[in-house]
mmCIF file with all atom_site columns, C-alpha atoms in Angstrom:
data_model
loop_
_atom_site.group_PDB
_atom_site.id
_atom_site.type_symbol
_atom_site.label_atom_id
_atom_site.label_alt_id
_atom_site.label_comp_id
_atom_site.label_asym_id
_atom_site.label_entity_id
_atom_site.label_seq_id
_atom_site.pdbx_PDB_ins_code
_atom_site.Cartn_x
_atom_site.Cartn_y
_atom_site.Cartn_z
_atom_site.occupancy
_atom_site.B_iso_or_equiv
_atom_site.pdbx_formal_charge
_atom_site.auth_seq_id
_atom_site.auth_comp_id
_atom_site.auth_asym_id
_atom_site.auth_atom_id
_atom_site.pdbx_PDB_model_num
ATOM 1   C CA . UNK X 1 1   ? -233.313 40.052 100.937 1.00 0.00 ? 1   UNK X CA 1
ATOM 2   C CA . UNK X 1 2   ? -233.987 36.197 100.123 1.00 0.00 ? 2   UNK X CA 1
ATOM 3   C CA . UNK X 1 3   ? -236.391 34.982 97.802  1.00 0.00 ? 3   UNK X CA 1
ATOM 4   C CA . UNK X 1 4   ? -238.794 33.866 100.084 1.00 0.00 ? 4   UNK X CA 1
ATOM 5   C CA . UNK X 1 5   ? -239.384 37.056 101.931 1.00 0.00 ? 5   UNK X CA 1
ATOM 6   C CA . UNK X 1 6   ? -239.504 38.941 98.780  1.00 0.00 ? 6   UNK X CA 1
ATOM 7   C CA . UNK X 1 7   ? -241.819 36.489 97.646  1.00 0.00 ? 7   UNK X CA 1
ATOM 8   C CA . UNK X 1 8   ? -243.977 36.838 100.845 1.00 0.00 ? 8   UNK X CA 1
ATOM 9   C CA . UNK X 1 9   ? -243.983 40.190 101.178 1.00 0.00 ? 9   UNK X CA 1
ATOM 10  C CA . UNK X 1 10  ? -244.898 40.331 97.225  1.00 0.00 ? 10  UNK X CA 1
ATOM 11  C CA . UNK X 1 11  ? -247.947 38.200 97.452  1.00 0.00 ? 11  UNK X CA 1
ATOM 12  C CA . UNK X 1 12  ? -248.976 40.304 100.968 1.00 0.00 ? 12  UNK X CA 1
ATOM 13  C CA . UNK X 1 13  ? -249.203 43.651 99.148  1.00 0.00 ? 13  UNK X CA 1
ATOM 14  C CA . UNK X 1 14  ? -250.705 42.444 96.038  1.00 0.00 ? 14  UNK X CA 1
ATOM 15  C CA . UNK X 1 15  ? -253.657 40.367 98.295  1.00 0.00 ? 15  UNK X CA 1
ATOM 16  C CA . UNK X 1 16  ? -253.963 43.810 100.543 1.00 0.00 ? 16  UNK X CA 1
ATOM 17  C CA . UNK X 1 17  ? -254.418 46.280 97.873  1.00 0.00 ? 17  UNK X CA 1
ATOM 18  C CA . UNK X 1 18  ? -256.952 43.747 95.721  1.00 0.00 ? 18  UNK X CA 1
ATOM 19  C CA . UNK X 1 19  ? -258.965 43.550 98.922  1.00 0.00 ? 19  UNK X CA 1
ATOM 20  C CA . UNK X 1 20  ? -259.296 47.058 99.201  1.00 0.00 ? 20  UNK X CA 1
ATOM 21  C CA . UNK X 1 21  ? -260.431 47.967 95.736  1.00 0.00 ? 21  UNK X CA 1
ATOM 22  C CA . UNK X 1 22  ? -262.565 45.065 96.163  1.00 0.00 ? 22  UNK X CA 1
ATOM 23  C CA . UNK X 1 23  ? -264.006 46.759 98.933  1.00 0.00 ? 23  UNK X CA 1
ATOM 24  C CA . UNK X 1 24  ? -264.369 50.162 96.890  1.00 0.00 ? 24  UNK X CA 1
ATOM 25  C CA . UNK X 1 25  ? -261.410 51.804 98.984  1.00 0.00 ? 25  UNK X CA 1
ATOM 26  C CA . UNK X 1 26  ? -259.580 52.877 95.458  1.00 0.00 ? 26  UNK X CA 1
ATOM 27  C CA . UNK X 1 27  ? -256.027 52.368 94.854  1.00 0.00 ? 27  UNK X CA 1
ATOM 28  C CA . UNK X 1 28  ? -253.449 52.474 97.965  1.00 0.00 ? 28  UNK X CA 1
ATOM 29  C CA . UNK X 1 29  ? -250.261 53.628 96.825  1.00 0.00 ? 29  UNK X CA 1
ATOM 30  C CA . UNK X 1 30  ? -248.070 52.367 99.398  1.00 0.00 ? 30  UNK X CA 1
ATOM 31  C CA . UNK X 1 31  ? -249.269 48.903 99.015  1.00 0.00 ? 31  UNK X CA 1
ATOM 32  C CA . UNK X 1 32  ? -249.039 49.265 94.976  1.00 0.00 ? 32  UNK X CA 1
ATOM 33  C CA . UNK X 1 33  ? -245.115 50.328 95.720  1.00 0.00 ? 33  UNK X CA 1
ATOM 34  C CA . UNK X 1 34  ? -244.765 47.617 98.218  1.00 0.00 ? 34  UNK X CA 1
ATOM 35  C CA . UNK X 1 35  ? -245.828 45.113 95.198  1.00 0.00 ? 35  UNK X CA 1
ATOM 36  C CA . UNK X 1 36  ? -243.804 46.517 92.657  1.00 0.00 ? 36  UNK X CA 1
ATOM 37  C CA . UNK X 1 37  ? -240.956 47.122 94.627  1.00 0.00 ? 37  UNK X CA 1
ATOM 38  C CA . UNK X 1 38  ? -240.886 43.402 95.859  1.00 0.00 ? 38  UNK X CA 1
ATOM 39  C CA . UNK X 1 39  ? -241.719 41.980 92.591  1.00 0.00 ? 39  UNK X CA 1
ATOM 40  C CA . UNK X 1 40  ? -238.857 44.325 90.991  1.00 0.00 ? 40  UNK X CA 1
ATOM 41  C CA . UNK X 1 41  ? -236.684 42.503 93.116  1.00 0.00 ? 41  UNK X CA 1
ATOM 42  C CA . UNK X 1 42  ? -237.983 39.368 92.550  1.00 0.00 ? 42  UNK X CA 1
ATOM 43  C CA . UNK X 1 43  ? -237.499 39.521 88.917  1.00 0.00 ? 43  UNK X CA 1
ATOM 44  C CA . UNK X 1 44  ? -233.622 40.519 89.345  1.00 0.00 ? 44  UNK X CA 1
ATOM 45  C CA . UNK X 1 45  ? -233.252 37.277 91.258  1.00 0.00 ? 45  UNK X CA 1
ATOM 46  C CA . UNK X 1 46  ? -234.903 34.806 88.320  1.00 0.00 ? 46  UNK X CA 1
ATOM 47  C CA . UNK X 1 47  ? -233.580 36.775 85.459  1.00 0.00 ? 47  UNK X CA 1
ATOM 48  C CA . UNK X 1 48  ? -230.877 34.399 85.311  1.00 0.00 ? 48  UNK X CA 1
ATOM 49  C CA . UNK X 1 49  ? -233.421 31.147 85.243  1.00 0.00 ? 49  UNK X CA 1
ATOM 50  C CA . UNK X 1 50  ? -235.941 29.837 83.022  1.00 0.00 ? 50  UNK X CA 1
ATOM 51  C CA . UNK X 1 51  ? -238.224 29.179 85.451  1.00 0.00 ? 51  UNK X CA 1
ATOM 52  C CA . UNK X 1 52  ? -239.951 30.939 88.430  1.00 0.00 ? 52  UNK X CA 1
ATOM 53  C CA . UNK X 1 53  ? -241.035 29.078 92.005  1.00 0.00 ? 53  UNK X CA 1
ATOM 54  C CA . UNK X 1 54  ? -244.064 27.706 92.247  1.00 0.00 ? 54  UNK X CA 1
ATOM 55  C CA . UNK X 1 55  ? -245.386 29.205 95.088  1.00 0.00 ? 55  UNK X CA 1
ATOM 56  C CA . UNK X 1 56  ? -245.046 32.704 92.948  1.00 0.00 ? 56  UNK X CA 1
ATOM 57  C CA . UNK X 1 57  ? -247.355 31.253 89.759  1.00 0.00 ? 57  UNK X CA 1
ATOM 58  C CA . UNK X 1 58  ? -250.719 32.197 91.220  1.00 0.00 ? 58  UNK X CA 1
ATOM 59  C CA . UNK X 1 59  ? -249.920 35.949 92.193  1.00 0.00 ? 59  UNK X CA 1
ATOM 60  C CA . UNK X 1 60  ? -247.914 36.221 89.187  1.00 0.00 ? 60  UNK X CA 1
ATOM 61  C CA . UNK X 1 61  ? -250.695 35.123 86.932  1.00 0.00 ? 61  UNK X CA 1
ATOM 62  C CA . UNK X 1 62  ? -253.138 36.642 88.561  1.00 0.00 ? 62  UNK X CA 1
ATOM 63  C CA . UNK X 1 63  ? -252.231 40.315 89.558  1.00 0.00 ? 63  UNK X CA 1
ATOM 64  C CA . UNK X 1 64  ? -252.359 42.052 86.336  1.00 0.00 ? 64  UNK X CA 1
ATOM 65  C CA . UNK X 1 65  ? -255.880 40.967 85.241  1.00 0.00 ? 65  UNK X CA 1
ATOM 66  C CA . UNK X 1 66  ? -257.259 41.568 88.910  1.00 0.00 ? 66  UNK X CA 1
ATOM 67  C CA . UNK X 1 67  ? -255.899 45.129 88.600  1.00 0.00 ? 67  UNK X CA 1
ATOM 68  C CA . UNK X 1 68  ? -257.918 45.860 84.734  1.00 0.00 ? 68  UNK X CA 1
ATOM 69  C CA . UNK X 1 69  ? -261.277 44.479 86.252  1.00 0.00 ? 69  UNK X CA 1
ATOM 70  C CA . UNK X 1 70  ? -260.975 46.271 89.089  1.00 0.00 ? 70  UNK X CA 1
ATOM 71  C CA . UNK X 1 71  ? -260.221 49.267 87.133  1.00 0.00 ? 71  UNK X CA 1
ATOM 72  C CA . UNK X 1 72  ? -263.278 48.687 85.230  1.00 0.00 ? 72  UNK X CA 1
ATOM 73  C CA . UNK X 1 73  ? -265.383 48.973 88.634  1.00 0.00 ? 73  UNK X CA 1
ATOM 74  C CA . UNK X 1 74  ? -264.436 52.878 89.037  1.00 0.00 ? 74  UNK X CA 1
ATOM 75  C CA . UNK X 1 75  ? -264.181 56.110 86.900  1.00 0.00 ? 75  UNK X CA 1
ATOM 76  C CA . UNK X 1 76  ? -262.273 59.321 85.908  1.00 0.00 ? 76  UNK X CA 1
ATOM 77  C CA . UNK X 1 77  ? -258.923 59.494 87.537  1.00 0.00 ? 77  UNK X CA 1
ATOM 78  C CA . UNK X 1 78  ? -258.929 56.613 89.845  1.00 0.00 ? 78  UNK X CA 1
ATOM 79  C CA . UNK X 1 79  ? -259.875 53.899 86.886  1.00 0.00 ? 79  UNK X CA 1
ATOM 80  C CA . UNK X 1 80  ? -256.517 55.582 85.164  1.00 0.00 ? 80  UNK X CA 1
ATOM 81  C CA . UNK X 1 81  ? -254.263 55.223 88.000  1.00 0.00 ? 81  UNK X CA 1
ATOM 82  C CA . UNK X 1 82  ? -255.534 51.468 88.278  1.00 0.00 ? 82  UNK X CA 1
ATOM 83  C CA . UNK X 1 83  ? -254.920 50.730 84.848  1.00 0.00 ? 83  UNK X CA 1
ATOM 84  C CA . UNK X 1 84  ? -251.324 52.296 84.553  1.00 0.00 ? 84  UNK X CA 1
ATOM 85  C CA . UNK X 1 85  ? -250.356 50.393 87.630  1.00 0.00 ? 85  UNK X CA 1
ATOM 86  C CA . UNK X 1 86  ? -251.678 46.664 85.854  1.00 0.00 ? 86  UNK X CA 1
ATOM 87  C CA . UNK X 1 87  ? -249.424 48.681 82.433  1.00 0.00 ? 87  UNK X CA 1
ATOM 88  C CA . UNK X 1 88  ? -246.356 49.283 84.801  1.00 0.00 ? 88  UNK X CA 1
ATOM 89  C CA . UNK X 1 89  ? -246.462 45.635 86.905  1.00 0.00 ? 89  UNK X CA 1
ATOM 90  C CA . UNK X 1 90  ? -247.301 43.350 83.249  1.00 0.00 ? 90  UNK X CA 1
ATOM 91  C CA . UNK X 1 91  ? -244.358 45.324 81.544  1.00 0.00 ? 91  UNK X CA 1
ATOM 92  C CA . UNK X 1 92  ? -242.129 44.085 84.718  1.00 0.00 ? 92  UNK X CA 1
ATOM 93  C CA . UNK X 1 93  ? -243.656 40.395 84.467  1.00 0.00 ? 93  UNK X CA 1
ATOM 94  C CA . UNK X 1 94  ? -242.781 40.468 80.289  1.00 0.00 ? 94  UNK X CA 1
ATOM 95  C CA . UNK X 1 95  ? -239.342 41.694 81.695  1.00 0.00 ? 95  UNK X CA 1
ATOM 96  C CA . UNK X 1 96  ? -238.946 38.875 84.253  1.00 0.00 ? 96  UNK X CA 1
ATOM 97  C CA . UNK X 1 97  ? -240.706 36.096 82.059  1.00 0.00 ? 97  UNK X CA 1
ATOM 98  C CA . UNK X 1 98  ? -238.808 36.977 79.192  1.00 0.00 ? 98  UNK X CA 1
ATOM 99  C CA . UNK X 1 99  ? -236.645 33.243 78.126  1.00 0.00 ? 99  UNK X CA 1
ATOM 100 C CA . UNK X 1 100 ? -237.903 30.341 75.791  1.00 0.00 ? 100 UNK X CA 1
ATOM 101 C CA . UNK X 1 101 ? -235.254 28.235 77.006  1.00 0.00 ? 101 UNK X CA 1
ATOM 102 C CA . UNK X 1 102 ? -236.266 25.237 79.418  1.00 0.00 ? 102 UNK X CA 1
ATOM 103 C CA . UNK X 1 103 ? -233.275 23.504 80.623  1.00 0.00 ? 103 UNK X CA 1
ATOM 104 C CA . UNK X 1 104 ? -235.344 20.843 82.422  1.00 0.00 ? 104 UNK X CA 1
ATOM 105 C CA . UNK X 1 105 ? -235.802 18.102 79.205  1.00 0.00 ? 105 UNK X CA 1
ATOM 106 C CA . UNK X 1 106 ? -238.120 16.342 81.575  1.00 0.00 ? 106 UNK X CA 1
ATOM 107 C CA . UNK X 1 107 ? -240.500 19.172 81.747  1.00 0.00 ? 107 UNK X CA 1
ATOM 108 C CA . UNK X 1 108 ? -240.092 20.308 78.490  1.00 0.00 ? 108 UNK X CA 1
ATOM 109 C CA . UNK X 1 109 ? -241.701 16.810 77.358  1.00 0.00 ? 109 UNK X CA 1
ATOM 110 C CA . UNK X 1 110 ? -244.874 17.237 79.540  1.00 0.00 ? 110 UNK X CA 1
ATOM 111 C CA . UNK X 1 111 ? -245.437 20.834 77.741  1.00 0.00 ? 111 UNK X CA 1
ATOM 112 C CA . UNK X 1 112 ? -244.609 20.201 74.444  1.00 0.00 ? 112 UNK X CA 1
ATOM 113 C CA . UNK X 1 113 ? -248.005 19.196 73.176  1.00 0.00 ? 113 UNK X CA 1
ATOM 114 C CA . UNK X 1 114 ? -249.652 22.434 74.683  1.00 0.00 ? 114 UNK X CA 1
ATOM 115 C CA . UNK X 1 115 ? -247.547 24.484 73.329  1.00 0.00 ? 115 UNK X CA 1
ATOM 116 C CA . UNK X 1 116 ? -247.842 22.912 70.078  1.00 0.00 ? 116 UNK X CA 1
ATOM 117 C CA . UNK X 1 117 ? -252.006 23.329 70.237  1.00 0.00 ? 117 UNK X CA 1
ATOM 118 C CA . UNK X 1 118 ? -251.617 26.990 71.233  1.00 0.00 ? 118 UNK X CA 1
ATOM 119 C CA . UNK X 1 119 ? -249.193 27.884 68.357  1.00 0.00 ? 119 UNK X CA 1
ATOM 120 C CA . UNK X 1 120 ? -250.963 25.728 65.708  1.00 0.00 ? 120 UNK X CA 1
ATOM 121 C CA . UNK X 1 121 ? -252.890 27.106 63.215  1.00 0.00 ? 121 UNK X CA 1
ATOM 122 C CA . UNK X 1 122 ? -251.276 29.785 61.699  1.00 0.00 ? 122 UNK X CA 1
ATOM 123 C CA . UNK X 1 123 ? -250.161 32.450 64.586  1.00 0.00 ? 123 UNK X CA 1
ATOM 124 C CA . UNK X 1 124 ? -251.042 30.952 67.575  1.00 0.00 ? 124 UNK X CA 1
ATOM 125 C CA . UNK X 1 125 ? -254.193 30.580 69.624  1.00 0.00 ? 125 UNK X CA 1
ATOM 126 C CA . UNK X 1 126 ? -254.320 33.938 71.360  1.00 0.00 ? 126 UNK X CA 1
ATOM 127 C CA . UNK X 1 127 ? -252.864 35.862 68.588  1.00 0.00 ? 127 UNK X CA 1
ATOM 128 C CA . UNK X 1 128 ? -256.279 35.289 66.639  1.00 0.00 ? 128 UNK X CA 1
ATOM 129 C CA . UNK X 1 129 ? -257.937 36.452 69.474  1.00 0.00 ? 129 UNK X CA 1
ATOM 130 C CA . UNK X 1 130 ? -255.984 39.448 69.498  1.00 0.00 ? 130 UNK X CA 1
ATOM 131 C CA . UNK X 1 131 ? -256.692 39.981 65.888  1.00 0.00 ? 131 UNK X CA 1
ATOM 132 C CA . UNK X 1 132 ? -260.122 40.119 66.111  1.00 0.00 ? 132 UNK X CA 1
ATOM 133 C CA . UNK X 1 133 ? -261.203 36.393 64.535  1.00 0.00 ? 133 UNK X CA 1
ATOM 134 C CA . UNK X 1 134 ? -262.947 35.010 67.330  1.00 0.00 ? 134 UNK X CA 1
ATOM 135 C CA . UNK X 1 135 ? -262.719 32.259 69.601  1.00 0.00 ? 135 UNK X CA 1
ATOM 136 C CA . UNK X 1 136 ? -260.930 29.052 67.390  1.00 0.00 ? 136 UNK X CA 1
ATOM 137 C CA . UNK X 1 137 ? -263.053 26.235 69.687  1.00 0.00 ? 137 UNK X CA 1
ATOM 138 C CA . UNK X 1 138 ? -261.691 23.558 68.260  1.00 0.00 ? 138 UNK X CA 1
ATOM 139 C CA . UNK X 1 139 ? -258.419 24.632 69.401  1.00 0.00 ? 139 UNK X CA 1
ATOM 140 C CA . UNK X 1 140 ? -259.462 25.903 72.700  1.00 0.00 ? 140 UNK X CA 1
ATOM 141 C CA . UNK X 1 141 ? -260.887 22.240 73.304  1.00 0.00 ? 141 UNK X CA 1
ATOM 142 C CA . UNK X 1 142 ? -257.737 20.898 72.521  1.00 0.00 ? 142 UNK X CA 1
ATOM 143 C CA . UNK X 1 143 ? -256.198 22.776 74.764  1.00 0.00 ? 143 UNK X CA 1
ATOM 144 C CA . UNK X 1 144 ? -257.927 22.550 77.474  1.00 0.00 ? 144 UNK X CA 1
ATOM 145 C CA . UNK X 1 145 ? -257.371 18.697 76.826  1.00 0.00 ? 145 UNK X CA 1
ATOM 146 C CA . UNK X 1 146 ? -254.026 19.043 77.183  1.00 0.00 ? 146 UNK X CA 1
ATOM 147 C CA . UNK X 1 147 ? -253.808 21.217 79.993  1.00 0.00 ? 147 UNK X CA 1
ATOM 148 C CA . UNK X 1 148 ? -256.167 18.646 81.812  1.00 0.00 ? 148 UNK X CA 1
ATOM 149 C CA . UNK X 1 149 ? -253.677 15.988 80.724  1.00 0.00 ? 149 UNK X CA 1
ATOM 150 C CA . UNK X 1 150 ? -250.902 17.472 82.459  1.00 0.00 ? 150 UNK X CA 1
ATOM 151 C CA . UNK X 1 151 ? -252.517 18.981 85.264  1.00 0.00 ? 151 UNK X CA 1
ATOM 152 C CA . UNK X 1 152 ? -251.895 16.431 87.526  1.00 0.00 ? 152 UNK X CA 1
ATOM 153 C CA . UNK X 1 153 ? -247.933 16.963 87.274  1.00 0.00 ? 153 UNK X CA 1
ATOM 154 C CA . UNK X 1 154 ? -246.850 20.292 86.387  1.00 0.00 ? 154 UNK X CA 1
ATOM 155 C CA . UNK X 1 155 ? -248.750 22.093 89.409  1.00 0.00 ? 155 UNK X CA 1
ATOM 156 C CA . UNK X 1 156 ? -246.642 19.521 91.979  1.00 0.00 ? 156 UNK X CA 1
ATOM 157 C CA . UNK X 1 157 ? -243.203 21.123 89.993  1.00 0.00 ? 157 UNK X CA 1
ATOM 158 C CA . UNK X 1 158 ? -241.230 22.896 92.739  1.00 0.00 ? 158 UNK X CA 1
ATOM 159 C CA . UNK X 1 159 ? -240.571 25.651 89.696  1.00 0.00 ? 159 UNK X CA 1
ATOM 160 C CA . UNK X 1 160 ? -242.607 26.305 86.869  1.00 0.00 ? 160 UNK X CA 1
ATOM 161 C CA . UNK X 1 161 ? -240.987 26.810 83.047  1.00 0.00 ? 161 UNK X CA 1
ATOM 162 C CA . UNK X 1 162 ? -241.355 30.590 82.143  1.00 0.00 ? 162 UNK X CA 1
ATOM 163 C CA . UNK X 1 163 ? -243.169 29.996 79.226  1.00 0.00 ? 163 UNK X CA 1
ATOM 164 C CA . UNK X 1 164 ? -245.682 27.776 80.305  1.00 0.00 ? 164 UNK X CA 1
ATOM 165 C CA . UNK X 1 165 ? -246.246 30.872 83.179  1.00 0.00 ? 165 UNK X CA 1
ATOM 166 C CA . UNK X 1 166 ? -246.916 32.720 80.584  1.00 0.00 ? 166 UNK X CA 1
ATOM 167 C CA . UNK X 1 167 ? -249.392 30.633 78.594  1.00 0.00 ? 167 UNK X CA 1
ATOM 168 C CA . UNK X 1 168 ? -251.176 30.271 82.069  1.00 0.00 ? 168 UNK X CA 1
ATOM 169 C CA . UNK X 1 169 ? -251.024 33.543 82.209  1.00 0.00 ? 169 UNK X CA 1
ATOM 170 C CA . UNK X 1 170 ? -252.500 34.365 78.407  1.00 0.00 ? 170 UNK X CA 1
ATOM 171 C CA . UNK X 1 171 ? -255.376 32.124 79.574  1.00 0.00 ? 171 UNK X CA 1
ATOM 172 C CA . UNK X 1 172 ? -255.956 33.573 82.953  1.00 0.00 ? 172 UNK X CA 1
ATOM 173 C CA . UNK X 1 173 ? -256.144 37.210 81.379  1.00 0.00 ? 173 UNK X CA 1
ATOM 174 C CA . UNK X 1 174 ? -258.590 35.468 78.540  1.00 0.00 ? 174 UNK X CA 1
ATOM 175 C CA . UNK X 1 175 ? -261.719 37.529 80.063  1.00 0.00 ? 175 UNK X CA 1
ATOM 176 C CA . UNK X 1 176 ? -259.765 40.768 78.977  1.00 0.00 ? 176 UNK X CA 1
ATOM 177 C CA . UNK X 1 177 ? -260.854 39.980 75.463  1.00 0.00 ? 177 UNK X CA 1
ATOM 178 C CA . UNK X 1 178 ? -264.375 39.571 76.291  1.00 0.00 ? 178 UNK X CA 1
ATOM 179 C CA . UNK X 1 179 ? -264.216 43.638 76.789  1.00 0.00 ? 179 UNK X CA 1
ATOM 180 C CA . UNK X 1 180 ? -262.349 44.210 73.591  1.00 0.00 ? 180 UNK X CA 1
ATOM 181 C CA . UNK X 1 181 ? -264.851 42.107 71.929  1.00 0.00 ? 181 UNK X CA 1
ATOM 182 C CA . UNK X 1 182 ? -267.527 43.480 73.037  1.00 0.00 ? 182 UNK X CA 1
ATOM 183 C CA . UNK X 1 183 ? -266.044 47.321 73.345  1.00 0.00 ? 183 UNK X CA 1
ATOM 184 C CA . UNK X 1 184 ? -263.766 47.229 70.139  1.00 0.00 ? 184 UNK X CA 1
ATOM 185 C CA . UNK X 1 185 ? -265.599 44.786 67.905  1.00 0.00 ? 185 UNK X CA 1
ATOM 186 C CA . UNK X 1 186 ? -269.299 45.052 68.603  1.00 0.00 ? 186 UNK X CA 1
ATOM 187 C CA . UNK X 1 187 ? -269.776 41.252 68.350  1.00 0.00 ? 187 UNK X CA 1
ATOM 188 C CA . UNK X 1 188 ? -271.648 40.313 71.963  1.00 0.00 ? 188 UNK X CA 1
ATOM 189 C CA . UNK X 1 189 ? -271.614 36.473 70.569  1.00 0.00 ? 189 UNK X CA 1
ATOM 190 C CA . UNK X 1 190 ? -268.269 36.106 70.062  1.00 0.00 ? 190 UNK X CA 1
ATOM 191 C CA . UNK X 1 191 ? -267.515 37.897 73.620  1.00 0.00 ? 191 UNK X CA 1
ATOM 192 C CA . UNK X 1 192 ? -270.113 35.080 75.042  1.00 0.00 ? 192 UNK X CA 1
ATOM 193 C CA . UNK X 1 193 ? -267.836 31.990 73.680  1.00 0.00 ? 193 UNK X CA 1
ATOM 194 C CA . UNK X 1 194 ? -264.662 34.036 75.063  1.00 0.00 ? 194 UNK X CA 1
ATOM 195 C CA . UNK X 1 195 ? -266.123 34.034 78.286  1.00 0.00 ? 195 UNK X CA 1
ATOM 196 C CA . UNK X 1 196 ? -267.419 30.332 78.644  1.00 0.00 ? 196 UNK X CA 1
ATOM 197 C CA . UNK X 1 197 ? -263.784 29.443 77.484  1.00 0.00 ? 197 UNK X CA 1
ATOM 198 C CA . UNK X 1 198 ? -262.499 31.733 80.392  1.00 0.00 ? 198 UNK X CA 1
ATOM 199 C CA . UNK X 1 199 ? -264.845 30.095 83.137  1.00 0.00 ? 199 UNK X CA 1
ATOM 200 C CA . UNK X 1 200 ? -264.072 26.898 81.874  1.00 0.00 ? 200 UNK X CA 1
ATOM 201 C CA . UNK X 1 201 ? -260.284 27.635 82.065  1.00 0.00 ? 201 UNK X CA 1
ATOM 202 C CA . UNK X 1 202 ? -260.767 28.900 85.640  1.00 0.00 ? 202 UNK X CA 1
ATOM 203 C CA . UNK X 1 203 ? -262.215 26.436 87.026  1.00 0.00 ? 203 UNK X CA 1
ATOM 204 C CA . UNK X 1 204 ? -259.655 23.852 86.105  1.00 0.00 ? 204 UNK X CA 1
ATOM 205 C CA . UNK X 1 205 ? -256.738 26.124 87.057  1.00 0.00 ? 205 UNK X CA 1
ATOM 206 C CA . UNK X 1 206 ? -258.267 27.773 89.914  1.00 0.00 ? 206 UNK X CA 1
ATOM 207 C CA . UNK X 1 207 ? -260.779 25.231 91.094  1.00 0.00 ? 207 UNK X CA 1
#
């Protein structure tokens, strides 16, 4: 099957199966196989590039932090088989985003400085987060500069680098931590500031 189909197909089950655990419907199987069978297939086909088609970026980004929140929204059972399906589909997406090369110089240039403001500071923006310090928000500002910088060129790219998918991707999924902060860490402040970061984030991104 072509990329395009696969790639249609892909985004088709993913938007059907958020819509109905949106609507409270639970999790439909055969639309969560449909995904991960197409996006399976998907990956095969770019595990030879360094980058990934535009068109895939959004659902991509998206579908693994749409499947935890919606998780979050149920109980028991049901809230478990929601969360091992976001597990099974992001250990696919590490799979399929999974090269640091970028063969386009061109584009490399334009991301260059972001990277270099999420990996400054002694082990990288998101690792703090992970670690438990906080929200950096000088950093985060700087970032966001940067990202609004470059906004304007690297969402009309045809394909996207790999690792700048998955720095979008680190910041789309940046409300995750607002849980852990809150859940793990007890610190309601700090989950605040992760939050306002997030929205912020979004609306650039997502409009």
């Amino acid at each position: 099957m072509d990329q395009l189909t696969l790639l249609e197909h892909f985004i088709e089950s993913e938007i059907n199966l958020l819509v109905k655990l949106r609507m409270g419907n639970g999790m439909d199987e055969k639309e969560y196989e449909n995904m991960k069978r197409s996006f399976s297939l998907l990956i095969e086909q770019w595990s030879d590039k360094d980058s990934i088609p535009q068109d895939a970026v959004q659902s991509v980004m998206e579908v693994c932090g749409e499947l935890y929140n919606f998780s979050r929204n149920y109980s028991g059972e049901e809230s478990e088989r929601i969360r091992d399906a976001a597990a099974n589909i992001s250990t696919l997406r590490q799979k399929g985003l999974a090269c640091d090369q970028i063969s386009d110089k061109a584009k490399e240039k334009v991301m260059s400085s972001l990277m270099e403001q999420i990996e400054k500071g002694g082990g990288g923006f998101f690792e703090k987060l992970q670690q438990g310090k906080g929200l950096d928000e000088e950093q985060f500002e700087e970032i966001l500069e940067e990202l609004t910088t470059i906004d304007d060129k690297i969402f009309f790219w045809d394909t996207m680098p790999k690792p700048l998918v998955r720095i979008l991707i680190s910041l789309y999924e940046m409300d995750l931590f607002v849980y852990k902060y809150e859940d793990e860490f007890q610190d309601q402040v700090e989950a605040d500031k992760i939050y306002d970061a997030y929205e912020r984030f979004f609306d650039l991104i997502v409009g």
